[in-house]
């Protein structure tokens, strides 16, 4: 980096920042957030990109930098187990932010109580006539209250980890309930022009939709939402973030600018990897780092418990979220691709995948589907007909972990 | 042998190009065309292409290779533009590149003498180098295609260095292309440092489908000009026969071709003899050759799988039967799988293995002379012939093969004809239904008593003895459904539909309609509403036009169920439209079954209208039910009328028209109160309970108690869970009213009655009432200042339900613990109270009263700092605007009023909930009045503390002013209070009163 930059001191922060701190600690996302708000003027948005890219941080910054015309509300639904909890948590959150009236929250709480425990004075055997409103009606009314409180501004409901929540619902209650949630959210977007939604999550929504399609769901519940990709940090911003963290963590560097540049490069500009690598460097007995160390730092980092945990996720999640018949094929494709830094043509890739007995019989159409799923899931990209890993750091890990083996 | 010839194995090498062309299947043709184009283009661009076809034996590899070779030979017959070298299919003894080249020379037509002369004569170079030079010489470095079959076998015979030499040879000769085939990938194919990794373009050959197999055999027959076979294959029913041989061959082209001659057999040709003969003559040598190539362990594994008659085995099972370690079995299975001997089926994470070609089982059976009649042939016969044909053959065939036909007949009858016969033939009802059988009676009794698992066992036993028994089959499906084994019942229903689906017989059609309706219900229960709706539509579409009453009933049921499903899955508007359809279609009918459908539909419509917030229309619908069916004496219809009245009363109550609601309930009781039928009793109970609740809301408490007593009197002895729950509920309501009427002793006795009546129940819904009654009892005893007895009631709750996982019971246990904790606080036993609150919070971590209790207990236990630290955590869990937030701050002000530092911390923690903070402060101020003169003097410092702590919180000022004024008032300044707004003065006055 040629430009003169003064690094400020920043500490590694692994959790999420507070909204008020976000403008200070979220580096390199201001333009992205401006673009997100511009997009939200036109419609609801699906945030795309793989895990660890900093989607949640971007949403927190977006709240901090909300424009006058918008009233955002952010909720993380990762720990929610069912749809009634979802409605209740949404209401509690909205109320906490003074975005719905207290009377409404009380009504919702009453509804929640009744839905989870039958009140004795109302219990009349099978003649329980006082039927509760379905949650969908309550959700609709909640959104209306939110819109009312937004007083002419655009109400923006940001739901983090939605696919994870839906996946949990599919596993616990079957696909029907998840379909209902998606359809309800869609119909709310359709019927309420003053409401915008932002969906976000580390598990790709396409994986959930794939599972629903297997259950014969033909709907397209997010085709009204604009997609918005959160890319890695721009090299300049990644460099700045690295410099600030190295400075803040007090890491001995022979030349902090060179080390920052190298760290930004090996971590591919992914904020989480930057934080993890700097954090690990800080734990290495106050040694002094030089540029060459950093360029070979990955192999060491991959073998640490922390590095292993971070990256083995890319392999382990295939078993958890991919249909059984796709797992082997996806893994074979990634194994082969990891051996080729520059990428491969589809035919070559398929041919080498067929060199493995387990995937010998794979049909080209089926394999194309597998590659497209991997692409949607941000493992790979297809650039000018060449398929390759999206992130070089992930390719390197995959190669070290699997690609070099004859599996 | 009835003129049947024994077919010969198909050999592509011996076929002309024209024939090969004709019988190429579409996907193989596509591949051959692609490869031919590639080779031809390579001639122009002088580039080489290496291709490897992989597929099991008999999958058409040789066919494709031969077709390509012959096409190229025809195209380049008269020029040297392309040289073709075809190694023999069974090349043996190739261990080096030299051996490979020698085989090429032989294939090229050069005699051994010439080769020896040419290679041995070279000086200063090795024979292999000489052979390489000779290869270049004879090809003239012109484009050359080398065709190699069984590549994996070839590589297996070569050392890796020899394979590297071969790769190096090919690499250095861009004019040489390899076209190879193999039954499996060569060893270590995925190893990146294998010399041939990435060298070949690999083309796996996919298996034929049964439909493709029929087309393939038709083409084959046309080519051979076998008119009989062509004509047989063109018949619709030939697909069944093709399927039969497809199942035997696993889709293997070569075996299909071999067995295709059987397809031309005349209607009643005896098959067993020729089939066994063919197996003896052709199959045994064919498989023998293959089995000889396998190791002893692999043979052992194959025989073990064959012994299980088509049941796939997993590694552990194979290991168990072969006494081989499972690691060995896994390794051998891997080779068998890739050698095309076994198939692998994945179930979850487990793999199951079966013979790839069932014919191999036949060969093994024949060789071992076991299990006659041979099961594979019996199955073939079953699929081949109709029942009538089997019966005829069984009478006419020679003695030695008769067993086969008899076995096939039995098997076929089990699967289809007998079941069909039951529904068609009335005699089954009279003769075969085991009405007199004890087992049947017992099973039906279990069924009626809802002991479904025992009923299922009974039905299954009956079916083992008599698989023809239709009612048993249907009842079994129903019992599976009712016992929650829905997926199994779905399968059972589907089987019955499959068997009877196309029948035109009324009885069968009715049965199909019934089964479809049940299937729809099952699907809806399995939360697959779209499929359920589609099944109901199927019933309406298929039988809707029928005038037959029994079918109309099923159509009505399907439509009613459709409406209910739509309501259940919240598609209200569609539901209403379906309801209207049912009413329009069947309301004029006088048949009770149809009338019941109409009544149910109307009720369902009413509920839906209620959900859509169209209450007036809802009430009109209920009125319509009462009007249409009120005078009807059918119990099911009366039950619908009762439900309509109860629903109407409820809706009127919600519309704040309680008197009309009471009328509706009274009407239901009047109409059906004397009726003892269970379905009506539930309606009457519902009406009475709702009436009692309505009276309670109107504060006509005595009347409410009377109605509750009536419920207990009428239904107290009932064994129906729903009614028992109603009784427990009204008793608790009665106890609560008695408490409100300040008759605590009577209330306690009512709570005791609940415990006495239902304390022994194992039903969670009743246990919740029992726990609730005990908690209320403890609370009432607390009010009566009988804390020991109260504690005993709370302890009883913990003892009875403390280990329960039921969430509702856990709430009650937490409540009991919490109340006990507060009693302990009253006893100034803060340490024990703290332990109790902690236990309550373990049960219900967010239980607000216990969170409050823990804060107070910590405070009283002299752990003030811990209490304040814990306060933040507690407030996180207590919902906003919960009264407990106000109560905590009220208590903390009281406890810390002389500890300014800590009180300041508490107020800081409450900064984000100023509403509760101020409310708590006001409550504390209220609690100080009336203020005596002495107290007023001491309050001066207190006031100063509060003023300092609440400094900067403007909302606190009025409360502090109030305290200040009240203090001055107590000290004799009569105007101090008058200076305050009236509303504030009222706050104090109310308390003083």
mmCIF file with all atom_site columns, N, CA, C and O in Angstrom, chain B residues 562-577:
data_model
loop_
_atom_site.group_PDB
_atom_site.id
_atom_site.type_symbol
_atom_site.label_atom_id
_atom_site.label_alt_id
_atom_site.label_comp_id
_atom_site.label_asym_id
_atom_site.label_entity_id
_atom_site.label_seq_id
_atom_site.pdbx_PDB_ins_code
_atom_site.Cartn_x
_atom_site.Cartn_y
_atom_site.Cartn_z
_atom_site.occupancy
_atom_site.B_iso_or_equiv
_atom_site.pdbx_formal_charge
_atom_site.auth_seq_id
_atom_site.auth_comp_id
_atom_site.auth_asym_id
_atom_site.auth_atom_id
_atom_site.pdbx_PDB_model_num
ATOM 1  N N  . UNK B 1 562 ? -62.113 -31.915 3.236  1.00 0.00 ? 562 UNK B N  1
ATOM 2  C CA . UNK B 1 562 ? -61.342 -30.893 2.519  1.00 0.00 ? 562 UNK B CA 1
ATOM 3  C C  . UNK B 1 562 ? -61.523 -29.531 3.199  1.00 0.00 ? 562 UNK B C  1
ATOM 4  O O  . UNK B 1 562 ? -60.553 -28.801 3.423  1.00 0.00 ? 562 UNK B O  1
ATOM 5  N N  . UNK B 1 563 ? -62.782 -29.243 3.519  1.00 0.00 ? 563 UNK B N  1
ATOM 6  C CA . UNK B 1 563 ? -63.062 -27.978 4.214  1.00 0.00 ? 563 UNK B CA 1
ATOM 7  C C  . UNK B 1 563 ? -62.312 -27.901 5.532  1.00 0.00 ? 563 UNK B C  1
ATOM 8  O O  . UNK B 1 563 ? -61.668 -26.900 5.847  1.00 0.00 ? 563 UNK B O  1
ATOM 9  N N  . UNK B 1 564 ? -62.363 -28.992 6.283  1.00 0.00 ? 564 UNK B N  1
ATOM 10 C CA . UNK B 1 564 ? -61.697 -29.006 7.598  1.00 0.00 ? 564 UNK B CA 1
ATOM 11 C C  . UNK B 1 564 ? -60.186 -28.829 7.414  1.00 0.00 ? 564 UNK B C  1
ATOM 12 O O  . UNK B 1 564 ? -59.538 -28.083 8.143  1.00 0.00 ? 564 UNK B O  1
ATOM 13 N N  . UNK B 1 565 ? -59.647 -29.510 6.419  1.00 0.00 ? 565 UNK B N  1
ATOM 14 C CA . UNK B 1 565 ? -58.192 -29.393 6.170  1.00 0.00 ? 565 UNK B CA 1
ATOM 15 C C  . UNK B 1 565 ? -57.835 -27.951 5.828  1.00 0.00 ? 565 UNK B C  1
ATOM 16 O O  . UNK B 1 565 ? -56.834 -27.411 6.309  1.00 0.00 ? 565 UNK B O  1
ATOM 17 N N  . UNK B 1 566 ? -58.681 -27.342 4.995  1.00 0.00 ? 566 UNK B N  1
ATOM 18 C CA . UNK B 1 566 ? -58.390 -25.945 4.626  1.00 0.00 ? 566 UNK B CA 1
ATOM 19 C C  . UNK B 1 566 ? -58.445 -25.036 5.850  1.00 0.00 ? 566 UNK B C  1
ATOM 20 O O  . UNK B 1 566 ? -57.614 -24.131 6.007  1.00 0.00 ? 566 UNK B O  1
ATOM 21 N N  . UNK B 1 567 ? -59.413 -25.282 6.726  1.00 0.00 ? 567 UNK B N  1
ATOM 22 C CA . UNK B 1 567 ? -59.504 -24.478 7.958  1.00 0.00 ? 567 UNK B CA 1
ATOM 23 C C  . UNK B 1 567 ? -58.246 -24.712 8.791  1.00 0.00 ? 567 UNK B C  1
ATOM 24 O O  . UNK B 1 567 ? -57.604 -23.770 9.262  1.00 0.00 ? 567 UNK B O  1
ATOM 25 N N  . UNK B 1 568 ? -57.908 -25.990 8.938  1.00 0.00 ? 568 UNK B N  1
ATOM 26 C CA . UNK B 1 568 ? -56.772 -26.346 9.780  1.00 0.00 ? 568 UNK B CA 1
ATOM 27 C C  . UNK B 1 568 ? -55.486 -25.701 9.288  1.00 0.00 ? 568 UNK B C  1
ATOM 28 O O  . UNK B 1 568 ? -54.642 -25.287 10.069 1.00 0.00 ? 568 UNK B O  1
ATOM 29 N N  . UNK B 1 569 ? -55.354 -25.609 7.998  1.00 0.00 ? 569 UNK B N  1
ATOM 30 C CA . UNK B 1 569 ? -54.123 -25.037 7.471  1.00 0.00 ? 569 UNK B CA 1
ATOM 31 C C  . UNK B 1 569 ? -54.319 -23.569 7.065  1.00 0.00 ? 569 UNK B C  1
ATOM 32 O O  . UNK B 1 569 ? -53.610 -23.046 6.197  1.00 0.00 ? 569 UNK B O  1
ATOM 33 N N  . UNK B 1 570 ? -55.326 -22.982 7.703  1.00 0.00 ? 570 UNK B N  1
ATOM 34 C CA . UNK B 1 570 ? -55.536 -21.539 7.648  1.00 0.00 ? 570 UNK B CA 1
ATOM 35 C C  . UNK B 1 570 ? -55.721 -20.989 6.241  1.00 0.00 ? 570 UNK B C  1
ATOM 36 O O  . UNK B 1 570 ? -55.201 -19.940 5.887  1.00 0.00 ? 570 UNK B O  1
ATOM 37 N N  . UNK B 1 571 ? -56.446 -21.754 5.450  1.00 0.00 ? 571 UNK B N  1
ATOM 38 C CA . UNK B 1 571 ? -56.816 -21.225 4.128  1.00 0.00 ? 571 UNK B CA 1
ATOM 39 C C  . UNK B 1 571 ? -58.331 -20.988 4.170  1.00 0.00 ? 571 UNK B C  1
ATOM 40 O O  . UNK B 1 571 ? -59.121 -21.656 3.507  1.00 0.00 ? 571 UNK B O  1
ATOM 41 N N  . UNK B 1 572 ? -58.683 -20.016 5.013  1.00 0.00 ? 572 UNK B N  1
ATOM 42 C CA . UNK B 1 572 ? -60.068 -19.831 5.417  1.00 0.00 ? 572 UNK B CA 1
ATOM 43 C C  . UNK B 1 572 ? -61.013 -19.559 4.256  1.00 0.00 ? 572 UNK B C  1
ATOM 44 O O  . UNK B 1 572 ? -62.108 -20.104 4.183  1.00 0.00 ? 572 UNK B O  1
ATOM 45 N N  . UNK B 1 573 ? -60.572 -18.701 3.368  1.00 0.00 ? 573 UNK B N  1
ATOM 46 C CA . UNK B 1 573 ? -61.515 -18.313 2.302  1.00 0.00 ? 573 UNK B CA 1
ATOM 47 C C  . UNK B 1 573 ? -61.850 -19.497 1.400  1.00 0.00 ? 573 UNK B C  1
ATOM 48 O O  . UNK B 1 573 ? -63.002 -19.699 1.034  1.00 0.00 ? 573 UNK B O  1
ATOM 49 N N  . UNK B 1 574 ? -60.841 -20.269 1.077  1.00 0.00 ? 574 UNK B N  1
ATOM 50 C CA . UNK B 1 574 ? -61.099 -21.464 0.257  1.00 0.00 ? 574 UNK B CA 1
ATOM 51 C C  . UNK B 1 574 ? -62.006 -22.437 1.020  1.00 0.00 ? 574 UNK B C  1
ATOM 52 O O  . UNK B 1 574 ? -62.894 -23.066 0.447  1.00 0.00 ? 574 UNK B O  1
ATOM 53 N N  . UNK B 1 575 ? -61.769 -22.496 2.348  1.00 0.00 ? 575 UNK B N  1
ATOM 54 C CA . UNK B 1 575 ? -62.564 -23.403 3.178  1.00 0.00 ? 575 UNK B CA 1
ATOM 55 C C  . UNK B 1 575 ? -64.039 -23.031 3.083  1.00 0.00 ? 575 UNK B C  1
ATOM 56 O O  . UNK B 1 575 ? -64.913 -23.893 2.917  1.00 0.00 ? 575 UNK B O  1
ATOM 57 N N  . UNK B 1 576 ? -64.321 -21.735 3.160  1.00 0.00 ? 576 UNK B N  1
ATOM 58 C CA . UNK B 1 576 ? -65.731 -21.309 3.113  1.00 0.00 ? 576 UNK B CA 1
ATOM 59 C C  . UNK B 1 576 ? -66.348 -21.693 1.776  1.00 0.00 ? 576 UNK B C  1
ATOM 60 O O  . UNK B 1 576 ? -67.483 -22.167 1.709  1.00 0.00 ? 576 UNK B O  1
ATOM 61 N N  . UNK B 1 577 ? -65.578 -21.532 0.731  1.00 0.00 ? 577 UNK B N  1
ATOM 62 C CA . UNK B 1 577 ? -66.132 -21.864 -0.577 1.00 0.00 ? 577 UNK B CA 1
ATOM 63 C C  . UNK B 1 577 ? -66.433 -23.364 -0.675 1.00 0.00 ? 577 UNK B C  1
ATOM 64 O O  . UNK B 1 577 ? -67.463 -23.774 -1.219 1.00 0.00 ? 577 UNK B O  1
#
